[in-house]
């Protein structure tokens, strides 16, 4: 767990911010009747909202509908979601089913359909059994339980949640997030769904700007397998129950809120990377000496995304040439004779040549569950970070039989 | 084996073209004394030559030296090569060692050093034990054996060779190629070394043009793991022993030669893809209905390079949504409601929706060793093809312990 260094920011146990409710249930999308497979997230009042969405050309129907809904007025009051079926590559039928799901939630809540977001994740290309979901929605309530954070999971091994509190106008503000991974994780969102709620007062356009900027440094810097899903999105709702002065660049506590918000997203991103399909280790790559932040991020992600680097980390084999190879594959500025590479603090490469390191010490450190690779490109003063995981037998196993 | 449809082109058992000799031996770079780890390829006279090289920024010393040598005058008389050590990320020492290797071969043959190419493959970042190689070169002879085609292998499971004969000016011309794979295989050459020899008369600049064009459609269209090596190159030598009229666009038999040349390169490329690290199946993706040939190639390679598609093929699981996801990840023109996908001839997707296929028939066809995916983007009349392999437990195993 990352500890916020700012004393005005606290990580606490998960809870919903003021005025947010949730619930979950089993609709029958997953075979096991003991596993919840749908749920919702509801604000007592319409909330300012923002979203970011997959760049995959085949955008799934629920993702497209939510984008369209948020773009109307940057307002949402609820999000209804399911796992077990992605409602993707389902054509006109899929668009219809997503709209039916949206309307059913709106009817149950007595609000307008254009205040309801929809999210689905699971197998692509199968028609959504939407009747099961509408039947389920009829039974959902407004509770403070966190069942929906589990109901949205697919191959994830555990729920991914965080609650951060900070002081804005000397009053407590809560930001809570949850998400699901854990394959098709790569640039531009991958099969991940992320939901962030806060009771802060912040206008929709300001929230959109903050979300887009922060996603570029967090969710877009993780990779599990280089594949980008059709369904990804991150949605944020701010219902204003905290009653602070509206947050924007002129508010003296805005930096605190930005920091707390980034902590929520980076925690969730790292949780996804560390729980990548079949992963046994979390890998963090920190690039310094980059020509620009963009290039620092690009190189960090190239390293963490290399199958050869990932397999080497699974094998606990310090074959640093693969890190060099991954750097060299990019078109980033690199001092070809000046690169440094350290693994868990042990310097392995200096001036692009093997450093004088102990094979035993390296072998020992690679047994850890977290592997940090620090790279100095010696080409500037900018930096970038990316997160991923190792490539394991289990990744292959999971993805060789995903539908079975 | 692809059969040339042109009656004037024949695939025959491997042999060196007229005026080419080779030899191989064990220099001590690999532990097993029964395995050859270096060798050479020699023409009786200086040959016109061409090359293509890795785009990785960390270009290994031997690759850089060979590029520099060929660029002098597009002439080569010999190539000396080794496996077991890539002489990459070895700095000034590496440049020195590559030059020593080049000079030793030149001295033994009594020719100028700038007529000798050098190639290395193996572990990155370790200093080349060049004395072992120079000692070995002293013992090489000029034979017609094919030992060098095996000596250059690393994790390949078998040698990859082909000989094609065609008629130019009604006289037989021979083109022979060999190469090594089999990890770090991706766009722009990957860890592959390819060597093509021919007794045809064709000028160096013409040969360079032909090579560059053909590599884009063959070697640059295979992918094993998305990683690009520091050492890749393909070198062609044409020694003119066949005595034909110089081949160029005005020669009436040039189309025949181009076809034979492409057959050599595409055969070797497919051999590399099918023998990718740990591969159990060769995957061929044919894209039609593309807006341009470039986009057809781009989409074909995106599909064949997707870890999720690769794992699905290993698992013999017809999860066609992953093919759609891989298409959608590109920025190619796509008719989002018009895409067709067939696997081994069984139509699985029509108009971007599930077709009416038999799960049993698909399950049966996926047991084959070759899986062909045909995709129609419905966005134009151009096409592209790419080759790869499945992602298996064995790939992970090999790369988790490459150095051990």
XYZ file of N, CA, C and O in Angstrom, chain B residues 232-365:
536
model
N 19.319 -8.744 -35.624
C 18.746 -9.292 -36.853
C 19.334 -8.745 -38.114
O 19.613 -7.555 -38.216
N 19.429 -9.614 -39.072
C 19.689 -9.152 -40.430
C 19.408 -10.274 -41.413
O 19.379 -11.450 -41.069
N 19.168 -9.857 -42.636
C 19.111 -10.787 -43.765
C 20.123 -10.284 -44.777
O 20.122 -9.100 -45.124
N 20.999 -11.188 -45.205
C 22.037 -10.822 -46.165
C 21.869 -11.694 -47.408
O 21.610 -12.894 -47.303
N 21.993 -11.094 -48.567
C 21.919 -11.824 -49.839
C 23.214 -11.629 -50.610
O 23.748 -10.521 -50.655
N 23.704 -12.713 -51.179
C 24.901 -12.646 -52.028
C 24.579 -13.279 -53.380
O 24.060 -14.384 -53.451
N 24.920 -12.574 -54.436
C 24.688 -13.072 -55.805
C 26.029 -13.069 -56.533
O 26.566 -11.995 -56.833
N 26.580 -14.262 -56.797
C 27.953 -14.294 -57.317
C 28.069 -14.377 -58.839
O 29.165 -14.426 -59.388
N 26.937 -14.436 -59.508
C 26.972 -14.317 -60.964
C 27.493 -15.521 -61.728
O 27.700 -15.455 -62.946
N 27.696 -16.644 -61.032
C 28.262 -17.818 -61.704
C 27.335 -18.383 -62.780
O 27.770 -19.107 -63.658
N 26.054 -18.065 -62.724
C 25.120 -18.597 -63.722
C 25.289 -17.915 -65.076
O 24.858 -18.440 -66.106
N 25.893 -16.756 -65.095
C 26.218 -16.104 -66.358
C 25.040 -15.557 -67.143
O 25.154 -15.294 -68.350
N 23.891 -15.362 -66.486
C 22.729 -14.810 -67.203
C 22.932 -13.328 -67.522
O 23.825 -12.678 -66.968
N 22.066 -12.807 -68.367
C 22.042 -11.358 -68.574
C 21.625 -10.707 -67.248
O 20.752 -11.229 -66.564
N 22.244 -9.588 -66.865
C 21.935 -8.977 -65.565
C 20.437 -8.802 -65.364
O 19.727 -8.326 -66.249
N 19.984 -9.202 -64.195
C 18.556 -9.146 -63.887
C 18.155 -7.754 -63.424
O 18.754 -7.196 -62.498
N 17.165 -7.202 -64.088
C 16.556 -5.953 -63.625
C 15.159 -5.880 -64.227
O 14.724 -6.817 -64.909
N 14.480 -4.789 -63.992
C 13.065 -4.708 -64.389
C 12.875 -4.882 -65.893
O 11.786 -5.248 -66.351
N 13.918 -4.645 -66.683
C 13.780 -4.760 -68.142
C 13.998 -6.182 -68.655
O 13.756 -6.469 -69.829
N 14.491 -7.062 -67.795
C 14.781 -8.441 -68.206
C 13.468 -9.221 -68.239
O 12.706 -9.195 -67.274
N 13.224 -9.951 -69.319
C 11.904 -10.608 -69.432
C 11.713 -11.709 -68.393
O 10.585 -12.068 -68.060
N 12.787 -12.244 -67.855
C 12.652 -13.287 -66.832
C 12.717 -12.736 -65.400
O 12.715 -13.497 -64.434
N 12.770 -11.401 -65.278
C 12.855 -10.838 -63.926
C 11.662 -11.232 -63.060
O 11.841 -11.612 -61.891
N 10.443 -11.217 -63.592
C 9.302 -11.648 -62.756
C 9.474 -13.069 -62.220
O 9.067 -13.363 -61.089
N 10.077 -13.938 -63.021
C 10.318 -15.309 -62.555
C 11.302 -15.306 -61.380
O 11.096 -15.995 -60.365
N 12.363 -14.512 -61.517
C 13.359 -14.447 -60.446
C 12.748 -13.855 -59.169
O 12.963 -14.357 -58.059
N 11.968 -12.810 -59.331
C 11.313 -12.173 -58.177
C 10.426 -13.187 -57.466
O 10.414 -13.289 -56.232
N 9.709 -13.963 -58.243
C 8.800 -14.959 -57.686
C 9.581 -16.040 -56.931
O 9.198 -16.446 -55.819
N 10.666 -16.489 -57.529
C 11.495 -17.517 -56.881
C 12.127 -16.964 -55.599
O 12.190 -17.638 -54.559
N 12.574 -15.728 -55.662
C 13.210 -15.073 -54.514
C 12.198 -14.925 -53.376
O 12.498 -15.215 -52.211
N 10.985 -14.517 -53.722
C 9.953 -14.356 -52.697
C 9.567 -15.705 -52.097
O 9.277 -15.809 -50.902
N 9.595 -16.739 -52.945
C 9.297 -18.084 -52.432
C 10.321 -18.500 -51.371
O 9.971 -19.064 -50.331
N 11.586 -18.186 -51.625
C 12.643 -18.509 -50.650
C 12.381 -17.770 -49.333
O 12.368 -18.369 -48.255
N 12.146 -16.478 -49.421
C 11.982 -15.691 -48.195
C 10.688 -16.047 -47.457
O 10.673 -16.121 -46.224
N 9.599 -16.263 -48.186
C 8.339 -16.568 -47.490
C 8.401 -17.960 -46.866
O 7.861 -18.184 -45.777
N 9.086 -18.887 -47.518
C 9.258 -20.210 -46.916
C 10.038 -20.096 -45.599
O 9.636 -20.658 -44.571
N 11.133 -19.365 -45.624
C 11.948 -19.219 -44.408
C 11.159 -18.494 -43.312
O 11.224 -18.867 -42.142
N 10.401 -17.472 -43.707
C 9.608 -16.715 -42.713
C 8.589 -17.632 -42.044
O 8.432 -17.625 -40.819
N 7.910 -18.443 -42.842
C 6.914 -19.352 -42.273
C 7.577 -20.419 -41.412
O 7.028 -20.833 -40.383
N 8.768 -20.860 -41.822
C 9.499 -21.824 -41.010
C 9.817 -21.231 -39.635
O 9.719 -21.906 -38.611
N 10.203 -19.966 -39.615
C 10.504 -19.307 -38.336
C 9.239 -19.196 -37.485
O 9.243 -19.494 -36.292
N 8.147 -18.785 -38.114
C 6.894 -18.623 -37.362
C 6.443 -19.953 -36.773
O 6.075 -20.048 -35.603
N 6.485 -20.998 -37.575
C 6.027 -22.314 -37.113
C 6.941 -22.928 -36.080
O 6.533 -23.796 -35.294
N 8.192 -22.472 -36.053
C 9.159 -22.982 -35.080
C 9.420 -21.915 -34.018
O 10.464 -21.900 -33.384
N 8.482 -21.014 -33.818
C 8.599 -20.010 -32.758
C 8.787 -20.710 -31.426
O 8.397 -21.876 -31.262
N 9.380 -20.029 -30.473
C 9.703 -20.674 -29.200
C 8.472 -21.322 -28.581
O 7.490 -20.646 -28.280
N 8.538 -22.608 -28.392
C 7.466 -23.337 -27.738
C 6.243 -23.573 -28.602
O 5.254 -24.139 -28.134
N 6.281 -23.141 -29.858
C 5.079 -23.184 -30.697
C 4.613 -24.612 -30.943
O 5.413 -25.522 -31.158
N 3.292 -24.804 -30.917
C 2.743 -26.095 -31.304
C 1.952 -25.977 -32.605
O 1.635 -26.973 -33.228
N 1.662 -24.749 -33.027
C 0.894 -24.558 -34.263
C 1.416 -23.355 -35.038
O 1.799 -22.336 -34.449
N 1.381 -23.465 -36.368
C 1.639 -22.323 -37.242
C 0.311 -21.621 -37.498
O -0.691 -22.273 -37.772
N 0.313 -20.304 -37.354
C -0.904 -19.537 -37.588
C -0.687 -18.622 -38.790
O 0.317 -17.904 -38.851
N -1.595 -18.684 -39.750
C -1.531 -17.783 -40.901
C -2.794 -16.942 -40.911
O -3.898 -17.467 -40.789
N -2.618 -15.631 -41.027
C -3.773 -14.737 -41.088
C -3.783 -14.040 -42.442
O -2.798 -13.401 -42.828
N -4.861 -14.203 -43.159
C -5.035 -13.552 -44.454
C -6.140 -12.511 -44.341
O -7.281 -12.848 -44.047
N -5.773 -11.268 -44.576
C -6.749 -10.191 -44.509
C -7.093 -9.738 -45.922
O -6.190 -9.478 -46.723
N -8.364 -9.679 -46.230
C -8.819 -9.116 -47.502
C -9.771 -7.960 -47.202
O -10.083 -7.694 -46.039
N -10.209 -7.275 -48.256
C -11.134 -6.161 -48.066
C -10.501 -4.993 -47.334
O -11.188 -4.184 -46.716
N -9.163 -4.902 -47.409
C -8.472 -3.816 -46.707
C -8.439 -2.560 -47.563
O -8.500 -2.617 -48.793
N -8.313 -1.438 -46.902
C -8.262 -0.140 -47.588
C -6.971 -0.016 -48.404
O -6.956 0.591 -49.464
N -5.878 -0.603 -47.867
C -4.588 -0.584 -48.567
C -3.828 -1.843 -48.181
O -4.146 -2.484 -47.178
N -2.828 -2.201 -48.989
C -2.009 -3.359 -48.640
C -1.335 -3.140 -47.282
O -1.218 -4.059 -46.472
N -0.904 -1.910 -47.032
C -0.268 -1.608 -45.753
C -1.224 -1.922 -44.593
O -0.840 -2.568 -43.614
N -2.462 -1.487 -44.718
C -3.418 -1.751 -43.639
C -3.757 -3.242 -43.558
O -3.974 -3.767 -42.464
N -3.801 -3.915 -44.693
C -4.045 -5.364 -44.678
C -2.944 -6.082 -43.906
O -3.200 -6.954 -43.065
N -1.698 -5.684 -44.158
C -0.566 -6.282 -43.441
C -0.611 -5.929 -41.960
O -0.324 -6.757 -41.091
N -0.963 -4.673 -41.674
C -1.022 -4.196 -40.283
C -2.046 -5.008 -39.475
O -1.753 -5.467 -38.362
N -3.222 -5.200 -40.039
C -4.272 -5.931 -39.321
C -3.885 -7.406 -39.181
O -4.061 -8.009 -38.108
N -3.336 -7.981 -40.243
C -2.927 -9.386 -40.176
C -1.905 -9.574 -39.055
O -1.985 -10.523 -38.261
N -0.975 -8.651 -38.963
C 0.054 -8.791 -37.932
C -0.502 -8.521 -36.537
O -0.067 -9.148 -35.563
N -1.453 -7.614 -36.419
C -2.076 -7.351 -35.106
C -2.791 -8.603 -34.597
O -2.715 -8.933 -33.414
N -3.457 -9.312 -35.488
C -4.183 -10.515 -35.066
C -3.195 -11.600 -34.657
O -3.300 -12.202 -33.584
N -2.216 -11.846 -35.515
C -1.285 -12.945 -35.262
C -0.385 -12.640 -34.072
O 0.192 -13.545 -33.468
N -0.282 -11.345 -33.707
C 0.579 -10.952 -32.597
C -0.137 -10.841 -31.262
O 0.504 -10.633 -30.231
N -1.445 -10.978 -31.249
C -2.193 -10.817 -29.998
C -1.975 -12.014 -29.076
O -2.260 -13.154 -29.428
N -1.498 -11.752 -27.870
C -1.305 -12.843 -26.900
C -2.601 -13.602 -26.659
O -2.595 -14.815 -26.467
N -3.717 -12.880 -26.652
C -4.991 -13.540 -26.373
C -5.405 -14.452 -27.526
O -5.910 -15.554 -27.304
N -5.176 -14.029 -28.752
C -5.461 -14.889 -29.904
C -4.526 -16.097 -29.873
O -4.941 -17.243 -30.080
N -3.256 -15.849 -29.572
C -2.258 -16.919 -29.557
C -2.587 -17.968 -28.482
O -2.454 -19.176 -28.703
N -3.002 -17.492 -27.309
C -3.337 -18.431 -26.232
C -4.607 -19.209 -26.572
O -4.732 -20.399 -26.284
N -5.543 -18.544 -27.214
C -6.785 -19.192 -27.627
C -6.501 -20.316 -28.628
O -7.115 -21.390 -28.568
N -5.552 -20.087 -29.529
C -5.235 -21.126 -30.526
C -4.521 -22.297 -29.858
O -4.790 -23.456 -30.160
N -3.650 -21.990 -28.922
C -3.020 -23.070 -28.148
C -4.099 -23.888 -27.449
O -4.041 -25.123 -27.404
N -5.093 -23.208 -26.894
C -6.151 -23.884 -26.149
C -7.227 -24.479 -27.046
O -8.182 -25.079 -26.554
N -7.087 -24.278 -28.372
C -8.053 -24.811 -29.340
C -9.473 -24.370 -28.979
O -10.428 -25.143 -29.008
N -9.574 -23.080 -28.627
C -10.836 -22.509 -28.159
C -11.232 -21.394 -29.133
O -10.537 -20.389 -29.235
N -12.332 -21.583 -29.836
C -12.691 -20.643 -30.904
C -13.362 -19.384 -30.379
O -14.505 -19.084 -30.677
N -12.646 -18.627 -29.594
C -13.152 -17.409 -28.968
C -12.945 -16.252 -29.948
O -12.060 -15.420 -29.779
N -13.789 -16.184 -30.991
C -13.536 -15.255 -32.103
C -13.595 -13.790 -31.681
O -13.084 -12.916 -32.400
N -14.203 -13.483 -30.553
C -14.230 -12.095 -30.075
C -12.833 -11.519 -29.945
O -12.624 -10.317 -30.113
N -11.873 -12.393 -29.673
C -10.492 -11.899 -29.541
C -9.913 -11.468 -30.884
O -9.051 -10.601 -30.935
N -10.362 -12.114 -31.946
C -9.934 -11.687 -33.278
C -10.507 -10.296 -33.557
O -9.805 -9.398 -34.050
N -11.763 -10.100 -33.218
C -12.404 -8.794 -33.412
C -11.691 -7.729 -32.580
O -11.447 -6.606 -33.034
N -11.374 -8.086 -31.349
C -10.697 -7.154 -30.448
C -9.346 -6.744 -31.043
O -8.965 -5.577 -31.010
N -8.631 -7.712 -31.621
C -7.321 -7.415 -32.207
C -7.468 -6.519 -33.430
O -6.663 -5.608 -33.650
N -8.497 -6.751 -34.237
C -8.742 -5.881 -35.397
C -9.024 -4.461 -34.912
O -8.459 -3.489 -35.413
N -9.892 -4.369 -33.912
C -10.324 -3.056 -33.428
C -9.229 -2.256 -32.761
O -9.323 -1.030 -32.643
N -8.184 -2.923 -32.329
C -7.063 -2.214 -31.709
C -6.284 -1.382 -32.706
O -5.561 -0.471 -32.325
N -6.342 -1.752 -33.980
C -5.594 -1.011 -34.993
C -6.363 0.236 -35.391
O -7.543 0.381 -35.068
N -5.687 1.105 -36.140
C -6.390 2.272 -36.666
C -6.705 2.099 -38.147
O -6.976 3.068 -38.844
N -6.693 0.859 -38.609
C -7.005 0.588 -40.016
C -8.485 0.853 -40.294
O -9.319 0.773 -39.400
N -8.786 1.133 -41.559
C -10.190 1.284 -41.957
C -10.899 -0.053 -41.802
O -10.403 -1.075 -42.276
N -12.043 -0.041 -41.150
C -12.814 -1.263 -40.921
C -14.294 -0.920 -41.097
O -14.753 0.101 -40.582
N -15.032 -1.738 -41.812
C -16.491 -1.596 -41.820
C -16.993 -2.265 -40.542
O -17.075 -3.494 -40.458
N -17.300 -1.447 -39.540
C -17.561 -1.996 -38.201
C -18.752 -2.942 -38.173
O -18.868 -3.771 -37.274
N -19.623 -2.858 -39.154
C -20.769 -3.769 -39.205
C -20.652 -4.769 -40.350
O -21.617 -5.451 -40.664
N -19.449 -4.879 -40.939
C -19.338 -5.721 -42.130
C -18.213 -6.737 -42.092
O -17.893 -7.352 -43.107
N -17.605 -6.947 -40.922
C -16.421 -7.803 -40.863
C -16.792 -9.295 -40.907
O -17.778 -9.719 -40.291
N -16.002 -10.050 -41.664
C -16.145 -11.498 -41.705
C -14.892 -12.171 -41.176
O -13.783 -11.688 -41.401
N -15.070 -13.253 -40.436
C -13.940 -14.018 -39.916
C -14.214 -15.499 -40.144
O -15.299 -15.997 -39.782
N -13.238 -16.186 -40.751
C -13.342 -17.637 -40.899
C -12.084 -18.267 -40.324
O -10.995 -17.702 -40.429
N -12.247 -19.404 -39.672
C -11.097 -20.133 -39.148
C -11.041 -21.483 -39.845
O -12.021 -22.238 -39.815
N -9.926 -21.734 -40.511
C -9.772 -22.935 -41.340
C -11.004 -23.149 -42.225
O -11.504 -24.263 -42.368
N -11.478 -22.045 -42.799
C -12.563 -22.128 -43.774
C -13.956 -22.158 -43.179
O -14.944 -22.104 -43.912
N -14.060 -22.243 -41.862
C -15.387 -22.240 -41.237
C -15.769 -20.800 -40.889
O -15.077 -20.140 -40.114
N -16.839 -20.306 -41.490
C -17.239 -18.923 -41.262
C -17.761 -18.771 -39.828
O -18.726 -19.418 -39.436
N -17.108 -17.921 -39.044
C -17.514 -17.749 -37.651
C -18.179 -16.408 -37.409
O -18.968 -16.249 -36.470
N -17.814 -15.415 -38.230
C -18.370 -14.072 -38.074
C -18.807 -13.563 -39.444
O -18.048 -13.665 -40.414
N -20.016 -13.067 -39.526
C -20.521 -12.442 -40.755
C -21.139 -11.112 -40.361
O -21.881 -11.035 -39.370
N -20.822 -10.066 -41.120
C -21.336 -8.728 -40.788
C -21.091 -8.383 -39.316
O -21.947 -7.834 -38.635
N -19.913 -8.747 -38.838
C -19.471 -8.436 -37.463
C -20.290 -9.119 -36.374
O -20.176 -8.768 -35.206
N -21.089 -10.097 -36.741
C -21.887 -10.838 -35.763
C -21.586 -12.331 -35.877
O -21.142 -12.803 -36.921
N -21.850 -13.054 -34.818
C -21.644 -14.498 -34.822
C -22.394 -15.130 -35.991
O -23.584 -14.866 -36.186
N -21.681 -15.967 -36.760
C -22.334 -16.710 -37.834
C -22.919 -17.993 -37.237
O -22.720 -18.298 -36.060
N -23.615 -18.735 -38.077
C -24.266 -19.956 -37.594
C -23.324 -21.130 -37.834
O -23.438 -21.839 -38.828
N -22.376 -21.314 -36.942
C -21.362 -22.361 -37.147
C -21.535 -23.472 -36.119
O -22.199 -23.307 -35.092
N -20.913 -24.598 -36.438
C -20.978 -25.753 -35.548
C -19.773 -25.730 -34.607
O -18.625 -25.756 -35.049
N -20.017 -25.658 -33.308
C -18.914 -25.655 -32.327
C -18.059 -26.908 -32.485
O -16.851 -26.873 -32.321
N -18.695 -28.033 -32.811
C -17.964 -29.295 -32.955
C -16.990 -29.219 -34.135
O -15.855 -29.627 -34.039
N -17.488 -28.671 -35.255
C -16.629 -28.577 -36.440
C -15.448 -27.654 -36.159
O -14.307 -27.935 -36.547
N -15.692 -26.555 -35.450
C -14.610 -25.629 -35.129
C -13.615 -26.287 -34.175
O -12.394 -26.187 -34.356
N -14.123 -26.971 -33.172
C -13.242 -27.650 -32.216
C -12.354 -28.656 -32.947
O -11.160 -28.774 -32.662
N -12.928 -29.346 -33.917
C -12.166 -30.359 -34.654
C -11.070 -29.709 -35.499
O -9.924 -30.154 -35.501
N -11.407 -28.633 -36.174
C -10.422 -28.019 -37.076
C -9.289 -27.358 -36.287
O -8.155 -27.273 -36.762
